[in-house]
Short mmCIF file of C-alpha atoms in Angstrom, two decimals:
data_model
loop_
_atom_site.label_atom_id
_atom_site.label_comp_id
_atom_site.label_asym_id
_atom_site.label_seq_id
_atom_site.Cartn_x
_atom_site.Cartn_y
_atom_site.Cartn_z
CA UNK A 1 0.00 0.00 0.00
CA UNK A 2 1.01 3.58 -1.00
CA UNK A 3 0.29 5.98 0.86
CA UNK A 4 1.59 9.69 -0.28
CA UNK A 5 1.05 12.44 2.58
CA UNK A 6 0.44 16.26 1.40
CA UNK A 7 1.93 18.89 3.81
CA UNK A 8 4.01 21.81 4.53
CA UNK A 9 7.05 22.46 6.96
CA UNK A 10 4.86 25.63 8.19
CA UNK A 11 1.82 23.29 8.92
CA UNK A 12 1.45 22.73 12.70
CA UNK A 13 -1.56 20.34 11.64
CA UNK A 14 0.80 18.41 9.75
CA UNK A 15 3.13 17.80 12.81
CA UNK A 16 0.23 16.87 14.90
CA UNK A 17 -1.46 14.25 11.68
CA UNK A 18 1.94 12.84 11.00
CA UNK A 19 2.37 11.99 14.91
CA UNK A 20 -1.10 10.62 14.76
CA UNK A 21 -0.97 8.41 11.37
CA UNK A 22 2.49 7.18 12.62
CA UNK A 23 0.56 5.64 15.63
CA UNK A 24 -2.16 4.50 13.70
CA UNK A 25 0.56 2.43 11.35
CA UNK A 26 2.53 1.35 14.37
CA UNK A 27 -1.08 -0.25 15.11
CA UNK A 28 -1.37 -1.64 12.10
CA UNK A 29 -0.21 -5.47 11.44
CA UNK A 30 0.61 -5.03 7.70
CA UNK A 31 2.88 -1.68 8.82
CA UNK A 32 5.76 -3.08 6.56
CA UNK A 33 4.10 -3.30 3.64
CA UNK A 34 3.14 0.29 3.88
CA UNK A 35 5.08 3.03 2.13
CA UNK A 36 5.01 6.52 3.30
CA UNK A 37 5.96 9.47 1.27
CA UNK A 38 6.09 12.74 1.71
CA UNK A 39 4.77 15.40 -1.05
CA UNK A 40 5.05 19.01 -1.12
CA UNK A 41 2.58 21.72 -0.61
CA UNK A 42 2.96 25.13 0.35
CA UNK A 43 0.28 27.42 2.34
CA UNK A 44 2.06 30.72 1.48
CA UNK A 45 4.33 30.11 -1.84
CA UNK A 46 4.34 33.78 -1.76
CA UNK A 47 6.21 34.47 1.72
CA UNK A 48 9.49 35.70 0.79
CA UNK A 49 12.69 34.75 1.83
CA UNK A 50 13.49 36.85 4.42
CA UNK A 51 12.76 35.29 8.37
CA UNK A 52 10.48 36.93 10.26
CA UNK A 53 8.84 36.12 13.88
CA UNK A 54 6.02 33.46 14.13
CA UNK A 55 3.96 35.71 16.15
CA UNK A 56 4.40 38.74 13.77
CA UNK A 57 3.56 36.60 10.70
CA UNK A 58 0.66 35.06 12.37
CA UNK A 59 -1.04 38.26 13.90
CA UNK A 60 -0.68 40.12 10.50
CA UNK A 61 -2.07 36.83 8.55
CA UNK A 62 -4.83 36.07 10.99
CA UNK A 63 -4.97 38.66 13.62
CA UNK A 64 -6.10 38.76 16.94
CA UNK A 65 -7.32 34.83 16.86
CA UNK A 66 -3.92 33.87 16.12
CA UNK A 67 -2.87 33.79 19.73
CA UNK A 68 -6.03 31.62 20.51
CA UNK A 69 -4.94 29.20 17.18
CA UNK A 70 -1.30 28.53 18.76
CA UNK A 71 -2.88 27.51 22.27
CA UNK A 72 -5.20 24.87 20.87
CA UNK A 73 -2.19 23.70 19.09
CA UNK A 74 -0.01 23.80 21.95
CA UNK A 75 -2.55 21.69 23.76
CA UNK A 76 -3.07 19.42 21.67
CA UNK A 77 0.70 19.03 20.93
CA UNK A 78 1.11 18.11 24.63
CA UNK A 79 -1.40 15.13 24.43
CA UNK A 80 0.21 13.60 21.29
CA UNK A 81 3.94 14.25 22.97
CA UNK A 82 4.89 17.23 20.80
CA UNK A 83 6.16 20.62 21.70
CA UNK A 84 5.27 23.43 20.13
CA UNK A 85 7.36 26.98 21.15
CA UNK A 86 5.95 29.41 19.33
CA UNK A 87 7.48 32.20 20.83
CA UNK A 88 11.01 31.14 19.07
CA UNK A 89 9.10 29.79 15.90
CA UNK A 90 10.52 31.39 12.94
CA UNK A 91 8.38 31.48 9.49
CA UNK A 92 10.12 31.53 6.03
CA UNK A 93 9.36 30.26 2.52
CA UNK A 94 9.61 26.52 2.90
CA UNK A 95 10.47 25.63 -0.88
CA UNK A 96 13.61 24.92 -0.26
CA UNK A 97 12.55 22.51 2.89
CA UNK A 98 10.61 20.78 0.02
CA UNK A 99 13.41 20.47 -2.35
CA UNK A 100 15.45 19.19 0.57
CA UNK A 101 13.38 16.70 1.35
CA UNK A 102 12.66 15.69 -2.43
CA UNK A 103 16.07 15.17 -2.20
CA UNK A 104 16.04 12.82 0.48
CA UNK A 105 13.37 10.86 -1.41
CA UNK A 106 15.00 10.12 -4.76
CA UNK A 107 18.61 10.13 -3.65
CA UNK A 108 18.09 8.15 -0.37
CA UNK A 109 14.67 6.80 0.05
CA UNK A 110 11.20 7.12 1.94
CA UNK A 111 12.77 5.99 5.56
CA UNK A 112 15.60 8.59 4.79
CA UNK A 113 13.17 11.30 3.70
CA UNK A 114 10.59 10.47 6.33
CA UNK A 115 13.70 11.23 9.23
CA UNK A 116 14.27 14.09 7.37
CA UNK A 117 10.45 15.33 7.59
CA UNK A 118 10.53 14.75 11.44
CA UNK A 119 13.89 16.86 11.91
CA UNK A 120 12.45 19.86 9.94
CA UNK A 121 8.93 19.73 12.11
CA UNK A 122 11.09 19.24 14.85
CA UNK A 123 13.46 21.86 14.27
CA UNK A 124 10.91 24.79 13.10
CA UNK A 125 8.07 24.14 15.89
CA UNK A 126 10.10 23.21 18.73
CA UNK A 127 13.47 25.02 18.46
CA UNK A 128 13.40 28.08 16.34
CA UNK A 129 15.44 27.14 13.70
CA UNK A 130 14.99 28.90 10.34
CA UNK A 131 13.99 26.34 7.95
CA UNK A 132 14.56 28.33 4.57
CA UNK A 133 18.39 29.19 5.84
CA UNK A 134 20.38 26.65 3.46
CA UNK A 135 22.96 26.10 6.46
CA UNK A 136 20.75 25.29 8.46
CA UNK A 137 18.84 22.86 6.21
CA UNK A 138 22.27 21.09 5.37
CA UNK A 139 22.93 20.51 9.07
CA UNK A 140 19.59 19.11 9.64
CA UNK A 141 19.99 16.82 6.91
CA UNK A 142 22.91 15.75 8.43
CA UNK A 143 21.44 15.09 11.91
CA UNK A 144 18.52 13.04 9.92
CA UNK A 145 21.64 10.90 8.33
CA UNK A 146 22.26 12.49 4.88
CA UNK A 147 25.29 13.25 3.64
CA UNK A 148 25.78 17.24 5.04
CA UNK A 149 28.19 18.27 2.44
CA UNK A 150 25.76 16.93 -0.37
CA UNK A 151 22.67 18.50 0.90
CA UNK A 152 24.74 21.37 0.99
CA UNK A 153 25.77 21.31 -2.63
CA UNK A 154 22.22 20.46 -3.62
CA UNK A 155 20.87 23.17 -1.94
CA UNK A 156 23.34 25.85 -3.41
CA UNK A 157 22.28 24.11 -7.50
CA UNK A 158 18.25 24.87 -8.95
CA UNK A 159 18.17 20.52 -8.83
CA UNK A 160 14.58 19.92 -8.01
CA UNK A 161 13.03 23.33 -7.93
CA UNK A 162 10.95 22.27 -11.32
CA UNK A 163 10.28 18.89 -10.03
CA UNK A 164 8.93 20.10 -6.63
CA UNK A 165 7.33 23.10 -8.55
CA UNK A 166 5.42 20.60 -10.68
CA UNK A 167 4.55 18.50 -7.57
CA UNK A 168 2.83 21.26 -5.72
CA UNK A 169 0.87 22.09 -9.10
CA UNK A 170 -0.19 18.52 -9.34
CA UNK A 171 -1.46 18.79 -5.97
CA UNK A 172 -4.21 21.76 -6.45
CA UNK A 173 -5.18 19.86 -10.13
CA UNK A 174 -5.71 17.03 -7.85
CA UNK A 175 -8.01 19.33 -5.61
CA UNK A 176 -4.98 19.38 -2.65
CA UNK A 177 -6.23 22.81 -0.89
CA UNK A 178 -5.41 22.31 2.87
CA UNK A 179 -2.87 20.18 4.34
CA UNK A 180 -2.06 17.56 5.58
CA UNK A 181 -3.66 15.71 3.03
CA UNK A 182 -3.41 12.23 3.27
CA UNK A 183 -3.54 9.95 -0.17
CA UNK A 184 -4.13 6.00 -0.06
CA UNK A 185 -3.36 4.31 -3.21
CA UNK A 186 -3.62 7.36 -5.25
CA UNK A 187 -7.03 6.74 -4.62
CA UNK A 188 -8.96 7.57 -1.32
CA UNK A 189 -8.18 10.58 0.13
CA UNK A 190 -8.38 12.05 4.13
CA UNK A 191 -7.88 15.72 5.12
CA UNK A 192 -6.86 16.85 8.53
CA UNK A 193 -4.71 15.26 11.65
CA UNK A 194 -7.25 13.20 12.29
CA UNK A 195 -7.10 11.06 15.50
CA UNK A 196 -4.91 7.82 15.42
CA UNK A 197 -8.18 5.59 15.04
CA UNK A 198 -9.63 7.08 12.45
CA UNK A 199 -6.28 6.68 10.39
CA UNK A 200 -6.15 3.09 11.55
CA UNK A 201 -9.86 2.57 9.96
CA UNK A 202 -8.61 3.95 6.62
CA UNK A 203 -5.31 1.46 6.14
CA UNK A 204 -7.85 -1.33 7.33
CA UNK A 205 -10.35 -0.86 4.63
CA UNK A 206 -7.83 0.18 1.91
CA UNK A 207 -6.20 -3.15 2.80
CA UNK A 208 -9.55 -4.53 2.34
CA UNK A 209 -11.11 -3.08 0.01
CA UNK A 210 -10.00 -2.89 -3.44
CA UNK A 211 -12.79 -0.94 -5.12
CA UNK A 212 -14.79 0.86 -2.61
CA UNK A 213 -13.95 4.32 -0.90
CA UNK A 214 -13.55 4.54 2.98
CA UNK A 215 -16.66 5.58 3.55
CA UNK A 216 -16.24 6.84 7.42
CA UNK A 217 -13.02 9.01 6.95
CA UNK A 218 -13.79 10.65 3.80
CA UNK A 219 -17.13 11.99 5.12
CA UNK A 220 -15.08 13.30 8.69
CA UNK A 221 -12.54 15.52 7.11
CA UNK A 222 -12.32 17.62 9.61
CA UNK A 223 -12.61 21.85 9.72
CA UNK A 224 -10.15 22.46 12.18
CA UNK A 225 -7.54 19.56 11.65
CA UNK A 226 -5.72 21.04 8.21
CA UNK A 227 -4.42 23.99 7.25
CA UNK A 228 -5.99 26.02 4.46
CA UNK A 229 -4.57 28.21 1.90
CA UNK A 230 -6.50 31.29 2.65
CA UNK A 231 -8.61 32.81 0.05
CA UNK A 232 -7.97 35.84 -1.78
#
């Protein structure tokens, strides 16, 4: 079973539904014939390159409510064993994040690139690092077992930017609008950071069911679970 996962670095959702699938597959007794990848998506391809605050970004892209929006998070981040530090949280254009990691994928492989995708949700939630800072990146890489000076040299080249470019367009022809989005055999599809059961539901009827969409998950996408691309 395939299973591709739509998200963004900047997600908070999509450190919260990765936690929660990854419990659902430990669950799971076919878990190793599962594969996990990791596509791009980004909720503000327009953010430039230049770091700025979480809390800054945040109040001037959702204002007052933000504050409210990180305390859920950081509540619900507690009960599934993550931490969340918004006050060091730094927000920057996360394509190169994505090209990292769709290096990770086709020069490594899915365990390597999954690693990868923890470090980076690690690093930017919980430790302030500045995910679009190509140092940075190339360290993290390093502590998720790549080859530092490579990453490096990959992130310094364009390699990628068209493929992960391309990847993110797919992703909005396919109807991809909030993240994470979570694809099962390029066929059923399950928006939000859902709870752990509900993902465990979905791999047992996929696994099952050959020609008939999960009925229960796909009607429970949840409002508050994803992020959205804002409209406008």
């Amino acid at each position: 079973m395939k299973v591709e996962i739509y998200s963004d670095i900047a997600c908070p959702w999509c450190y919260v539904g990765k936690r929660r699938f990854e419990r659902a597959l430990a669950a799971f007794p076919q878990a190793d014939q599962v594969e996990v990848v990791y596509r791009p998506f980004q909720l503000a391809p327009d953010k430039s390159e230049t770091p700025e605050s979480h809390r800054a970004y945040l109040d001037a892209r959702y204002g007052p409510q933000s504050a409210a929006m990180d305390a859920r998070l950081e509540e619900l981040g507690r009960a599934e064993g993550l931490a969340f530090d918004f006050d060091r949280a730094i927000e920057n254009n996360t394509l190169l994040a994505h090209r990292l990691l769709w290096h990770a994928l086709n020069a490594y492989g899915a365990k390597e690139q999954a690693a990868l995708k923890d470090r980076l949700l690690v690093a930017h939630f919980a430790e302030g690092a500045d995910v679009g800072d190509r140092d940075t990146l190339a360290a993290l890489a390093a502590e998720a077992g790549l080859d530092r000076d490579r990453a490096a040299a990959f992130l310094a080249s364009d390699e990628g930017r068209a493929e992960v470019l391309a990847e993110i367009d797919d992703a909005r022809g396919i109807g991809v609008n909030a993240v994470p989005t979570f694809v099962f055999e390029g066929k059923w599809a399950v928006q939000g950071g859902q709870e752990s059961s509900t993902f465990l539901r979905v791999l047992e009827q996929v696994a099952q069911e050959t020609g008939a969409v999960p009925a229960a998950p796909a009607a429970d996408a949840c409002s508050d679970g994803a992020c959205e691309v804002p409209a406008g």
